[in-house]
Amino acid sequence: MSEKRYGPTTITPNFYQLGMHSYPAYLSMGDDGMLIEGGTGATFAIIVEQIKELGINPERIKYLALTHTHPDHIGAIPQLKKLWPHLKVVGSAVAKQMLQREEAVGEFLQIDHSITEILIIKNDISEWPAEFENPTFDVDFVVDMVVGEGDKLDLGSGIVWNVYETPGHAPCHISLYEEKEGTLAIGDVTGFYVSEKNAFWPNYFQSLETYCNSIRKLSAIPAKRGALGHNGMVDGQMDKYFAKAMKATEAFHMDILERLDKGENPEKISIDKTKLVYLLTNLQPFASMQNLTKLLIRRSQQAADKENLFVIP
Ligand SMILES: [Fe+2]
């Protein structure tokens, strides 16, 4: 990656941010290591280079934990596993099922390619990933180790990650919390947050109610910092961050319901909302983002009569 260089960022003595700001991955090191987030096809080479730069022997990295199986969170798995066959992919039982679906690889490739194309257009990467045209799936594209609520991943030297099931964004979503340093791998539970603009795109693609439940669940953890599925870390004041995420979700949802109540056409609402969201994140083609917005409108309609969705005790 010649023009733009992405170095690793040391967040704590045992925790590093890798990948790029829009598509980060993280590395936690005890005696053993664990990557969190499965990257994209375009960030694979960057992640490998960053681990080399940190001087960490990849043999020590035992796990690759998936927060969820959306295509922009699993793209580097096939190549990472090919390079480091000892890596165990960790995910929820639902994640395992999702990756085993016959359509999974096709859907993944289509979105992974569009991400690479947009990163090239934006000059966020200056070279096409080596396997862009002929991706190889001669290694298993599956979850090797299933984890669920309450499970622990012990990396040694006191670094232990606790698993929380956090659906709502995706049915397969998990978050991970490491008590010793207070790091919470949030994934996409709080949606797409852009810290520079202090703005959220709420992402309750599966269900608004479970999405809010998961934000509430994570807000009860005394974390010192949060590792997001996009746009890096949130440092400190996590209670304020979760309150903000909840408020943004409520505002997004209420606006949809009010406009529908006034008899506005859902198509028109979806275009308006997508235009706003596109100013926050233009990392996917407009049409794909509009499909996601339409899904959010349906989810808001389904949750229209739910009460106390947005309360954080
Ligand atoms: Fe996602």
PDB file of C-alpha atoms and ligand atoms in Angstrom:
ATOM      1  CA  MET A   1       0.000   0.000   0.000  1.00  0.00           C
ATOM      2  CA  SER A   2       2.405   2.648  -1.212  1.00  0.00           C
ATOM      3  CA  GLU A   3       0.713   6.095  -1.214  1.00  0.00           C
ATOM      4  CA  LYS A   4      -1.259   6.076   1.995  1.00  0.00           C
ATOM      5  CA  ARG A   5       0.362   4.275   4.826  1.00  0.00           C
ATOM      6  CA  TYR A   6      -1.616   2.838   7.660  1.00  0.00           C
ATOM      7  CA  GLY A   7       0.404   2.180  10.789  1.00  0.00           C
ATOM      8  CA  PRO A   8      -0.803   0.172  13.781  1.00  0.00           C
ATOM      9  CA  THR A   9      -2.044   2.266  16.728  1.00  0.00           C
ATOM     10  CA  THR A  10      -1.176   1.204  20.268  1.00  0.00           C
ATOM     11  CA  ILE A  11      -4.298   1.814  22.349  1.00  0.00           C
ATOM     12  CA  THR A  12      -3.139   0.121  25.580  1.00  0.00           C
ATOM     13  CA  PRO A  13      -0.076  -2.040  26.351  1.00  0.00           C
ATOM     14  CA  ASN A  14      -2.107  -5.069  25.208  1.00  0.00           C
ATOM     15  CA  PHE A  15      -4.490  -3.687  22.613  1.00  0.00           C
ATOM     16  CA  TYR A  16      -3.830  -2.362  19.111  1.00  0.00           C
ATOM     17  CA  GLN A  17      -5.965  -0.841  16.395  1.00  0.00           C
ATOM     18  CA  LEU A  18      -5.195  -2.174  12.924  1.00  0.00           C
ATOM     19  CA  GLY A  19      -6.697  -1.938   9.439  1.00  0.00           C
ATOM     20  CA  MET A  20      -7.902   1.510   8.405  1.00  0.00           C
ATOM     21  CA  HIS A  21     -10.114   4.034  10.191  1.00  0.00           C
ATOM     22  CA  SER A  22     -13.268   3.179   8.232  1.00  0.00           C
ATOM     23  CA  TYR A  23     -12.677  -0.599   8.469  1.00  0.00           C
ATOM     24  CA  PRO A  24     -10.644  -1.264  11.597  1.00  0.00           C
ATOM     25  CA  ALA A  25      -9.590  -4.573  13.105  1.00  0.00           C
ATOM     26  CA  TYR A  26      -8.102  -4.918  16.562  1.00  0.00           C
ATOM     27  CA  LEU A  27      -5.430  -7.086  18.133  1.00  0.00           C
ATOM     28  CA  SER A  28      -5.442  -8.073  21.797  1.00  0.00           C
ATOM     29  CA  MET A  29      -2.311  -9.685  23.216  1.00  0.00           C
ATOM     30  CA  GLY A  30      -1.990 -11.759  26.374  1.00  0.00           C
ATOM     31  CA  ASP A  31       0.372 -14.712  26.167  1.00  0.00           C
ATOM     32  CA  ASP A  32      -1.744 -15.542  23.124  1.00  0.00           C
ATOM     33  CA  GLY A  33      -3.265 -13.063  20.722  1.00  0.00           C
ATOM     34  CA  MET A  34      -6.731 -12.488  19.321  1.00  0.00           C
ATOM     35  CA  LEU A  35      -7.758 -10.447  16.311  1.00  0.00           C
ATOM     36  CA  ILE A  36     -11.186  -8.850  16.608  1.00  0.00           C
ATOM     37  CA  GLU A  37     -13.137  -8.124  13.388  1.00  0.00           C
ATOM     38  CA  GLY A  38     -12.493 -10.034  10.163  1.00  0.00           C
ATOM     39  CA  GLY A  39     -11.470  -7.075   7.988  1.00  0.00           C
ATOM     40  CA  THR A  40     -12.177  -6.690   4.279  1.00  0.00           C
ATOM     41  CA  GLY A  41     -10.390  -7.993   1.199  1.00  0.00           C
ATOM     42  CA  ALA A  42      -8.783  -4.562   0.911  1.00  0.00           C
ATOM     43  CA  THR A  43      -7.505  -4.403   4.507  1.00  0.00           C
ATOM     44  CA  PHE A  44      -6.006  -7.929   4.615  1.00  0.00           C
ATOM     45  CA  ALA A  45      -2.543  -6.851   3.391  1.00  0.00           C
ATOM     46  CA  ILE A  46      -2.619  -3.771   5.637  1.00  0.00           C
ATOM     47  CA  ILE A  47      -3.376  -5.870   8.737  1.00  0.00           C
ATOM     48  CA  VAL A  48      -0.578  -8.349   7.970  1.00  0.00           C
ATOM     49  CA  GLU A  49       1.891  -5.501   7.461  1.00  0.00           C
ATOM     50  CA  GLN A  50       0.826  -3.822  10.719  1.00  0.00           C
ATOM     51  CA  ILE A  51       1.315  -7.025  12.731  1.00  0.00           C
ATOM     52  CA  LYS A  52       4.769  -7.341  11.193  1.00  0.00           C
ATOM     53  CA  GLU A  53       5.505  -3.731  12.150  1.00  0.00           C
ATOM     54  CA  LEU A  54       4.471  -4.416  15.758  1.00  0.00           C
ATOM     55  CA  GLY A  55       7.028  -7.222  15.797  1.00  0.00           C
ATOM     56  CA  ILE A  56       4.446  -9.731  16.994  1.00  0.00           C
ATOM     57  CA  ASN A  57       4.977 -13.322  15.919  1.00  0.00           C
ATOM     58  CA  PRO A  58       1.754 -14.341  14.119  1.00  0.00           C
ATOM     59  CA  GLU A  59       2.155 -17.845  15.595  1.00  0.00           C
ATOM     60  CA  ARG A  60       1.046 -16.307  18.900  1.00  0.00           C
ATOM     61  CA  ILE A  61      -2.257 -15.081  17.430  1.00  0.00           C
ATOM     62  CA  LYS A  62      -4.620 -17.889  18.240  1.00  0.00           C
ATOM     63  CA  TYR A  63      -8.090 -16.467  17.558  1.00  0.00           C
ATOM     64  CA  LEU A  64      -9.905 -14.251  15.089  1.00  0.00           C
ATOM     65  CA  ALA A  65     -13.158 -13.150  16.746  1.00  0.00           C
ATOM     66  CA  LEU A  66     -16.041 -12.024  14.552  1.00  0.00           C
ATOM     67  CA  THR A  67     -18.456  -9.509  16.035  1.00  0.00           C
ATOM     68  CA  HIS A  68     -20.832 -10.457  13.204  1.00  0.00           C
ATOM     69  CA  THR A  69     -20.831 -11.792   9.662  1.00  0.00           C
ATOM     70  CA  HIS A  70     -21.788  -8.741   7.578  1.00  0.00           C
ATOM     71  CA  PRO A  71     -19.562  -8.773   4.469  1.00  0.00           C
ATOM     72  CA  ASP A  72     -17.582  -5.713   5.597  1.00  0.00           C
ATOM     73  CA  HIS A  73     -16.530  -7.571   8.778  1.00  0.00           C
ATOM     74  CA  ILE A  74     -15.335 -10.904   7.386  1.00  0.00           C
ATOM     75  CA  GLY A  75     -13.487 -10.043   4.165  1.00  0.00           C
ATOM     76  CA  ALA A  76      -9.935 -10.824   5.251  1.00  0.00           C
ATOM     77  CA  ILE A  77     -10.739 -14.228   6.794  1.00  0.00           C
ATOM     78  CA  PRO A  78     -10.007 -16.495   3.805  1.00  0.00           C
ATOM     79  CA  GLN A  79      -6.607 -14.928   3.194  1.00  0.00           C
ATOM     80  CA  LEU A  80      -5.690 -14.671   6.883  1.00  0.00           C
ATOM     81  CA  LYS A  81      -6.507 -18.351   7.351  1.00  0.00           C
ATOM     82  CA  LYS A  82      -4.576 -19.279   4.262  1.00  0.00           C
ATOM     83  CA  LEU A  83      -1.549 -17.370   5.545  1.00  0.00           C
ATOM     84  CA  TRP A  84      -1.919 -18.477   9.182  1.00  0.00           C
ATOM     85  CA  PRO A  85      -3.750 -21.849   9.199  1.00  0.00           C
ATOM     86  CA  HIS A  86      -3.512 -22.072  12.987  1.00  0.00           C
ATOM     87  CA  LEU A  87      -5.988 -19.152  13.390  1.00  0.00           C
ATOM     88  CA  LYS A  88      -9.291 -20.221  14.941  1.00  0.00           C
ATOM     89  CA  VAL A  89     -12.274 -18.177  13.791  1.00  0.00           C
ATOM     90  CA  VAL A  90     -14.538 -17.460  16.781  1.00  0.00           C
ATOM     91  CA  GLY A  91     -18.170 -16.406  16.438  1.00  0.00           C
ATOM     92  CA  SER A  92     -21.722 -17.018  17.608  1.00  0.00           C
ATOM     93  CA  ALA A  93     -23.757 -20.117  16.698  1.00  0.00           C
ATOM     94  CA  VAL A  94     -25.837 -17.914  14.376  1.00  0.00           C
ATOM     95  CA  ALA A  95     -22.641 -16.598  12.759  1.00  0.00           C
ATOM     96  CA  LYS A  96     -21.621 -20.168  12.018  1.00  0.00           C
ATOM     97  CA  GLN A  97     -24.980 -20.830  10.355  1.00  0.00           C
ATOM     98  CA  MET A  98     -24.827 -17.576   8.379  1.00  0.00           C
ATOM     99  CA  LEU A  99     -21.427 -18.403   6.882  1.00  0.00           C
ATOM    100  CA  GLN A 100     -22.564 -21.905   5.959  1.00  0.00           C
ATOM    101  CA  ARG A 101     -25.460 -20.645   3.821  1.00  0.00           C
ATOM    102  CA  GLU A 102     -24.935 -21.404   0.159  1.00  0.00           C
ATOM    103  CA  GLU A 103     -25.448 -17.778  -0.925  1.00  0.00           C
ATOM    104  CA  ALA A 104     -22.981 -16.461   1.703  1.00  0.00           C
ATOM    105  CA  VAL A 105     -19.844 -16.434  -0.464  1.00  0.00           C
ATOM    106  CA  GLY A 106     -21.597 -14.815  -3.456  1.00  0.00           C
ATOM    107  CA  GLU A 107     -23.141 -12.043  -1.340  1.00  0.00           C
ATOM    108  CA  PHE A 108     -19.858 -11.491   0.413  1.00  0.00           C
ATOM    109  CA  LEU A 109     -17.846 -11.193  -2.812  1.00  0.00           C
ATOM    110  CA  GLN A 110     -20.232  -8.688  -4.370  1.00  0.00           C
ATOM    111  CA  ILE A 111     -20.107  -6.323  -1.387  1.00  0.00           C
ATOM    112  CA  ASP A 112     -16.408  -6.845  -0.719  1.00  0.00           C
ATOM    113  CA  HIS A 113     -15.692  -5.863  -4.350  1.00  0.00           C
ATOM    114  CA  SER A 114     -17.791  -2.714  -4.120  1.00  0.00           C
ATOM    115  CA  ILE A 115     -15.945  -1.739  -0.903  1.00  0.00           C
ATOM    116  CA  THR A 116     -12.589  -2.207  -2.659  1.00  0.00           C
ATOM    117  CA  GLU A 117     -13.756  -0.148  -5.651  1.00  0.00           C
ATOM    118  CA  ILE A 118     -14.899   2.723  -3.440  1.00  0.00           C
ATOM    119  CA  LEU A 119     -11.649   2.662  -1.420  1.00  0.00           C
ATOM    120  CA  ILE A 120      -9.732   2.887  -4.726  1.00  0.00           C
ATOM    121  CA  ILE A 121     -11.911   5.786  -5.949  1.00  0.00           C
ATOM    122  CA  LYS A 122     -11.441   7.615  -2.647  1.00  0.00           C
ATOM    123  CA  ASN A 123      -7.717   6.910  -2.852  1.00  0.00           C
ATOM    124  CA  ASP A 124      -7.865   5.211   0.548  1.00  0.00           C
ATOM    125  CA  ILE A 125      -5.914   2.375  -1.042  1.00  0.00           C
ATOM    126  CA  SER A 126      -3.655   2.779  -4.025  1.00  0.00           C
ATOM    127  CA  GLU A 127      -3.314  -0.827  -5.143  1.00  0.00           C
ATOM    128  CA  TRP A 128      -5.864  -3.471  -5.983  1.00  0.00           C
ATOM    129  CA  PRO A 129      -5.777  -6.344  -3.480  1.00  0.00           C
ATOM    130  CA  ALA A 130      -3.851  -9.284  -4.941  1.00  0.00           C
ATOM    131  CA  GLU A 131      -6.856 -11.588  -4.911  1.00  0.00           C
ATOM    132  CA  PHE A 132      -9.438  -9.115  -6.269  1.00  0.00           C
ATOM    133  CA  GLU A 133     -10.081 -11.020  -9.497  1.00  0.00           C
ATOM    134  CA  ASN A 134      -9.509 -14.556  -8.352  1.00  0.00           C
ATOM    135  CA  PRO A 135     -10.379 -14.855  -4.703  1.00  0.00           C
ATOM    136  CA  THR A 136      -9.536 -18.259  -3.323  1.00  0.00           C
ATOM    137  CA  PHE A 137     -11.792 -20.050  -0.951  1.00  0.00           C
ATOM    138  CA  ASP A 138      -9.714 -23.186  -0.657  1.00  0.00           C
ATOM    139  CA  VAL A 139      -9.683 -22.676   3.085  1.00  0.00           C
ATOM    140  CA  ASP A 140     -12.813 -22.988   5.184  1.00  0.00           C
ATOM    141  CA  PHE A 141     -14.842 -19.804   5.278  1.00  0.00           C
ATOM    142  CA  VAL A 142     -16.423 -20.864   8.560  1.00  0.00           C
ATOM    143  CA  VAL A 143     -16.567 -20.314  12.299  1.00  0.00           C
ATOM    144  CA  ASP A 144     -14.232 -22.857  13.976  1.00  0.00           C
ATOM    145  CA  MET A 145     -15.233 -22.134  17.547  1.00  0.00           C
ATOM    146  CA  VAL A 146     -18.738 -21.203  18.653  1.00  0.00           C
ATOM    147  CA  VAL A 147     -19.142 -18.901  21.661  1.00  0.00           C
ATOM    148  CA  GLY A 148     -22.211 -17.505  23.427  1.00  0.00           C
ATOM    149  CA  GLU A 149     -23.302 -15.314  26.323  1.00  0.00           C
ATOM    150  CA  GLY A 150     -21.019 -15.683  29.344  1.00  0.00           C
ATOM    151  CA  ASP A 151     -18.218 -17.547  27.560  1.00  0.00           C
ATOM    152  CA  LYS A 152     -14.657 -16.448  28.188  1.00  0.00           C
ATOM    153  CA  LEU A 153     -11.620 -16.350  25.921  1.00  0.00           C
ATOM    154  CA  ASP A 154      -8.512 -16.429  28.096  1.00  0.00           C
ATOM    155  CA  LEU A 155      -5.399 -15.121  26.345  1.00  0.00           C
ATOM    156  CA  GLY A 156      -3.164 -15.497  29.410  1.00  0.00           C
ATOM    157  CA  SER A 157      -1.394 -12.834  31.520  1.00  0.00           C
ATOM    158  CA  GLY A 158      -4.774 -11.750  32.907  1.00  0.00           C
ATOM    159  CA  ILE A 159      -6.277 -10.828  29.523  1.00  0.00           C
ATOM    160  CA  VAL A 160      -9.693 -12.498  29.451  1.00  0.00           C
ATOM    161  CA  TRP A 161     -12.453 -11.567  27.010  1.00  0.00           C
ATOM    162  CA  ASN A 162     -16.091 -12.056  28.057  1.00  0.00           C
ATOM    163  CA  VAL A 163     -18.706 -12.721  25.415  1.00  0.00           C
ATOM    164  CA  TYR A 164     -22.044 -10.878  25.280  1.00  0.00           C
ATOM    165  CA  GLU A 165     -24.749 -11.697  22.768  1.00  0.00           C
ATOM    166  CA  THR A 166     -25.827  -8.396  21.226  1.00  0.00           C
ATOM    167  CA  PRO A 167     -28.317  -8.922  18.371  1.00  0.00           C
ATOM    168  CA  GLY A 168     -30.460  -6.217  16.761  1.00  0.00           C
ATOM    169  CA  HIS A 169     -27.954  -4.928  14.206  1.00  0.00           C
ATOM    170  CA  ALA A 170     -27.492  -8.529  13.048  1.00  0.00           C
ATOM    171  CA  PRO A 171     -28.869 -11.734  14.571  1.00  0.00           C
ATOM    172  CA  CYS A 172     -25.356 -13.180  14.844  1.00  0.00           C
ATOM    173  CA  HIS A 173     -23.816 -10.194  16.655  1.00  0.00           C
ATOM    174  CA  ILE A 174     -21.623 -10.585  19.744  1.00  0.00           C
ATOM    175  CA  SER A 175     -19.586  -8.043  21.697  1.00  0.00           C
ATOM    176  CA  LEU A 176     -16.524  -8.776  23.817  1.00  0.00           C
ATOM    177  CA  TYR A 177     -15.322  -7.165  27.031  1.00  0.00           C
ATOM    178  CA  GLU A 178     -11.868  -7.375  28.554  1.00  0.00           C
ATOM    179  CA  GLU A 179     -12.015  -6.487  32.254  1.00  0.00           C
ATOM    180  CA  LYS A 180      -8.343  -5.977  33.105  1.00  0.00           C
ATOM    181  CA  GLU A 181      -7.906  -3.006  30.778  1.00  0.00           C
ATOM    182  CA  GLY A 182     -11.602  -2.156  30.398  1.00  0.00           C
ATOM    183  CA  THR A 183     -11.832  -2.510  26.629  1.00  0.00           C
ATOM    184  CA  LEU A 184     -15.211  -3.252  25.060  1.00  0.00           C
ATOM    185  CA  ALA A 185     -15.350  -4.475  21.461  1.00  0.00           C
ATOM    186  CA  ILE A 186     -18.725  -3.008  20.518  1.00  0.00           C
ATOM    187  CA  GLY A 187     -18.819  -3.992  16.842  1.00  0.00           C
ATOM    188  CA  ASP A 188     -21.829  -2.422  15.097  1.00  0.00           C
ATOM    189  CA  VAL A 189     -24.177  -2.534  18.122  1.00  0.00           C
ATOM    190  CA  THR A 190     -24.408   1.279  18.259  1.00  0.00           C
ATOM    191  CA  GLY A 191     -24.685   1.692  14.482  1.00  0.00           C
ATOM    192  CA  PHE A 192     -22.335   3.714  12.308  1.00  0.00           C
ATOM    193  CA  TYR A 193     -20.786   6.495  14.394  1.00  0.00           C
ATOM    194  CA  VAL A 194     -18.723   9.280  12.870  1.00  0.00           C
ATOM    195  CA  SER A 195     -16.828  10.909  15.720  1.00  0.00           C
ATOM    196  CA  GLU A 196     -15.597  13.845  13.600  1.00  0.00           C
ATOM    197  CA  LYS A 197     -19.230  14.832  13.044  1.00  0.00           C
ATOM    198  CA  ASN A 198     -20.501  13.477  16.361  1.00  0.00           C
ATOM    199  CA  ALA A 199     -23.271  11.794  14.376  1.00  0.00           C
ATOM    200  CA  PHE A 200     -24.822   8.340  14.139  1.00  0.00           C
ATOM    201  CA  TRP A 201     -26.500   6.312  11.454  1.00  0.00           C
ATOM    202  CA  PRO A 202     -28.602   3.954  13.586  1.00  0.00           C
ATOM    203  CA  ASN A 203     -28.415   0.428  12.161  1.00  0.00           C
ATOM    204  CA  TYR A 204     -31.283  -1.632  13.620  1.00  0.00           C
ATOM    205  CA  PHE A 205     -31.412  -3.906  10.585  1.00  0.00           C
ATOM    206  CA  GLN A 206     -32.699  -6.977  12.446  1.00  0.00           C
ATOM    207  CA  SER A 207     -35.047  -5.404  15.007  1.00  0.00           C
ATOM    208  CA  LEU A 208     -35.312  -2.034  16.734  1.00  0.00           C
ATOM    209  CA  GLU A 209     -36.304  -3.600  20.029  1.00  0.00           C
ATOM    210  CA  THR A 210     -33.368  -6.028  20.239  1.00  0.00           C
ATOM    211  CA  TYR A 211     -31.030  -3.273  18.972  1.00  0.00           C
ATOM    212  CA  CYS A 212     -32.033  -1.048  21.904  1.00  0.00           C
ATOM    213  CA  ASN A 213     -31.783  -3.992  24.321  1.00  0.00           C
ATOM    214  CA  SER A 214     -28.208  -4.612  23.187  1.00  0.00           C
ATOM    215  CA  ILE A 215     -27.198  -0.954  23.597  1.00  0.00           C
ATOM    216  CA  ARG A 216     -28.729  -1.080  27.091  1.00  0.00           C
ATOM    217  CA  LYS A 217     -26.861  -4.303  27.892  1.00  0.00           C
ATOM    218  CA  LEU A 218     -23.482  -2.848  26.860  1.00  0.00           C
ATOM    219  CA  SER A 219     -24.160   0.446  28.644  1.00  0.00           C
ATOM    220  CA  ALA A 220     -24.240  -1.459  31.954  1.00  0.00           C
ATOM    221  CA  ILE A 221     -20.631  -2.648  31.514  1.00  0.00           C
ATOM    222  CA  PRO A 222     -18.056  -0.408  33.246  1.00  0.00           C
ATOM    223  CA  ALA A 223     -15.894  -0.108  30.130  1.00  0.00           C
ATOM    224  CA  LYS A 224     -13.161   2.507  29.827  1.00  0.00           C
ATOM    225  CA  ARG A 225     -13.102   2.510  26.033  1.00  0.00           C
ATOM    226  CA  GLY A 226     -14.988   1.067  23.104  1.00  0.00           C
ATOM    227  CA  ALA A 227     -13.662  -0.497  19.895  1.00  0.00           C
ATOM    228  CA  LEU A 228     -16.156   0.190  17.108  1.00  0.00           C
ATOM    229  CA  GLY A 229     -16.777  -1.871  13.970  1.00  0.00           C
ATOM    230  CA  HIS A 230     -16.184   1.323  11.966  1.00  0.00           C
ATOM    231  CA  ASN A 231     -14.206   4.493  12.579  1.00  0.00           C
ATOM    232  CA  GLY A 232     -12.024   3.321  15.421  1.00  0.00           C
ATOM    233  CA  MET A 233     -12.201   3.842  19.159  1.00  0.00           C
ATOM    234  CA  VAL A 234     -14.345   5.726  21.628  1.00  0.00           C
ATOM    235  CA  ASP A 235     -12.126   6.759  24.524  1.00  0.00           C
ATOM    236  CA  GLY A 236     -13.710   7.304  27.938  1.00  0.00           C
ATOM    237  CA  GLN A 237     -17.152   8.473  29.048  1.00  0.00           C
ATOM    238  CA  MET A 238     -18.799   5.373  27.669  1.00  0.00           C
ATOM    239  CA  ASP A 239     -22.073   6.128  29.500  1.00  0.00           C
ATOM    240  CA  LYS A 240     -22.348   9.368  27.528  1.00  0.00           C
ATOM    241  CA  TYR A 241     -21.538   7.543  24.306  1.00  0.00           C
ATOM    242  CA  PHE A 242     -24.281   4.922  24.803  1.00  0.00           C
ATOM    243  CA  ALA A 243     -26.797   7.620  25.815  1.00  0.00           C
ATOM    244  CA  LYS A 244     -25.960   9.491  22.598  1.00  0.00           C
ATOM    245  CA  ALA A 245     -26.341   6.331  20.509  1.00  0.00           C
ATOM    246  CA  MET A 246     -29.742   5.658  22.049  1.00  0.00           C
ATOM    247  CA  LYS A 247     -30.894   9.259  21.542  1.00  0.00           C
ATOM    248  CA  ALA A 248     -29.837   9.209  17.902  1.00  0.00           C
ATOM    249  CA  THR A 249     -31.731   5.947  17.400  1.00  0.00           C
ATOM    250  CA  GLU A 250     -34.855   7.398  18.985  1.00  0.00           C
ATOM    251  CA  ALA A 251     -34.672  10.558  16.865  1.00  0.00           C
ATOM    252  CA  PHE A 252     -34.187   8.550  13.646  1.00  0.00           C
ATOM    253  CA  HIS A 253     -37.073   6.212  14.473  1.00  0.00           C
ATOM    254  CA  MET A 254     -39.486   8.949  15.634  1.00  0.00           C
ATOM    255  CA  ASP A 255     -38.829  11.025  12.525  1.00  0.00           C
ATOM    256  CA  ILE A 256     -39.710   8.030  10.324  1.00  0.00           C
ATOM    257  CA  LEU A 257     -42.916   7.347  12.263  1.00  0.00           C
ATOM    258  CA  GLU A 258     -43.996  11.005  12.227  1.00  0.00           C
ATOM    259  CA  ARG A 259     -43.492  11.269   8.479  1.00  0.00           C
ATOM    260  CA  LEU A 260     -45.341   8.019   7.845  1.00  0.00           C
ATOM    261  CA  ASP A 261     -48.138   9.276  10.094  1.00  0.00           C
ATOM    262  CA  LYS A 262     -48.444  12.379   7.953  1.00  0.00           C
ATOM    263  CA  GLY A 263     -48.984  10.096   4.978  1.00  0.00           C
ATOM    264  CA  GLU A 264     -45.590  10.627   3.357  1.00  0.00           C
ATOM    265  CA  ASN A 265     -44.501   8.034   0.809  1.00  0.00           C
ATOM    266  CA  PRO A 266     -41.930   5.582   2.307  1.00  0.00           C
ATOM    267  CA  GLU A 267     -39.922   5.751  -0.930  1.00  0.00           C
ATOM    268  CA  LYS A 268     -39.540   9.534  -0.539  1.00  0.00           C
ATOM    269  CA  ILE A 269     -38.589   9.137   3.133  1.00  0.00           C
ATOM    270  CA  SER A 270     -35.983   6.517   2.215  1.00  0.00           C
ATOM    271  CA  ILE A 271     -34.406   8.824  -0.391  1.00  0.00           C
ATOM    272  CA  ASP A 272     -34.260  11.772   2.037  1.00  0.00           C
ATOM    273  CA  LYS A 273     -32.787   9.630   4.810  1.00  0.00           C
ATOM    274  CA  THR A 274     -30.247   8.021   2.480  1.00  0.00           C
ATOM    275  CA  LYS A 275     -29.091  11.441   1.264  1.00  0.00           C
ATOM    276  CA  LEU A 276     -28.382  12.460   4.852  1.00  0.00           C
ATOM    277  CA  VAL A 277     -26.695   9.160   5.693  1.00  0.00           C
ATOM    278  CA  TYR A 278     -24.605   9.323   2.506  1.00  0.00           C
ATOM    279  CA  LEU A 279     -23.074  12.591   3.744  1.00  0.00           C
ATOM    280  CA  LEU A 280     -21.928  10.683   6.836  1.00  0.00           C
ATOM    281  CA  THR A 281     -20.690   7.562   5.112  1.00  0.00           C
ATOM    282  CA  ASN A 282     -20.274   7.141   1.382  1.00  0.00           C
ATOM    283  CA  LEU A 283     -18.609   3.757   1.764  1.00  0.00           C
ATOM    284  CA  GLN A 284     -21.317   1.910  -0.121  1.00  0.00           C
ATOM    285  CA  PRO A 285     -23.152   2.725  -3.361  1.00  0.00           C
ATOM    286  CA  PHE A 286     -26.229   4.946  -2.887  1.00  0.00           C
ATOM    287  CA  ALA A 287     -28.610   2.216  -4.071  1.00  0.00           C
ATOM    288  CA  SER A 288     -27.300  -0.279  -1.478  1.00  0.00           C
ATOM    289  CA  MET A 289     -27.622   2.346   1.248  1.00  0.00           C
ATOM    290  CA  GLN A 290     -31.176   3.125   0.158  1.00  0.00           C
ATOM    291  CA  ASN A 291     -32.076  -0.562   0.458  1.00  0.00           C
ATOM    292  CA  LEU A 292     -30.761  -0.492   4.027  1.00  0.00           C
ATOM    293  CA  THR A 293     -32.751   2.667   4.773  1.00  0.00           C
ATOM    294  CA  LYS A 294     -35.911   1.002   3.443  1.00  0.00           C
ATOM    295  CA  LEU A 295     -35.233  -1.904   5.778  1.00  0.00           C
ATOM    296  CA  LEU A 296     -34.920   0.534   8.715  1.00  0.00           C
ATOM    297  CA  ILE A 297     -38.275   2.100   7.790  1.00  0.00           C
ATOM    298  CA  ARG A 298     -39.878  -1.371   7.903  1.00  0.00           C
ATOM    299  CA  ARG A 299     -38.223  -2.091  11.257  1.00  0.00           C
ATOM    300  CA  SER A 300     -39.511   1.220  12.641  1.00  0.00           C
ATOM    301  CA  GLN A 301     -43.036   0.372  11.456  1.00  0.00           C
ATOM    302  CA  GLN A 302     -42.793  -3.032  13.142  1.00  0.00           C
ATOM    303  CA  ALA A 303     -41.776  -1.415  16.439  1.00  0.00           C
ATOM    304  CA  ALA A 304     -44.289   1.465  16.245  1.00  0.00           C
ATOM    305  CA  ASP A 305     -46.326   0.323  19.258  1.00  0.00           C
ATOM    306  CA  LYS A 306     -43.387  -0.636  21.513  1.00  0.00           C
ATOM    307  CA  GLU A 307     -42.949   1.422  24.666  1.00  0.00           C
ATOM    308  CA  ASN A 308     -39.885   2.441  26.667  1.00  0.00           C
ATOM    309  CA  LEU A 309     -37.553   1.277  23.944  1.00  0.00           C
ATOM    310  CA  PHE A 310     -34.966   3.959  24.503  1.00  0.00           C
ATOM    311  CA  VAL A 311     -34.633   4.075  28.286  1.00  0.00           C
ATOM    312  CA  ILE A 312     -31.194   3.566  29.816  1.00  0.00           C
ATOM    313  CA  PRO A 313     -31.515   3.057  33.589  1.00  0.00           C
TER     314      PRO A 313
HETATM  315 FE    FE B   1     -22.659  -4.614  10.304  1.00  0.00          FE
END
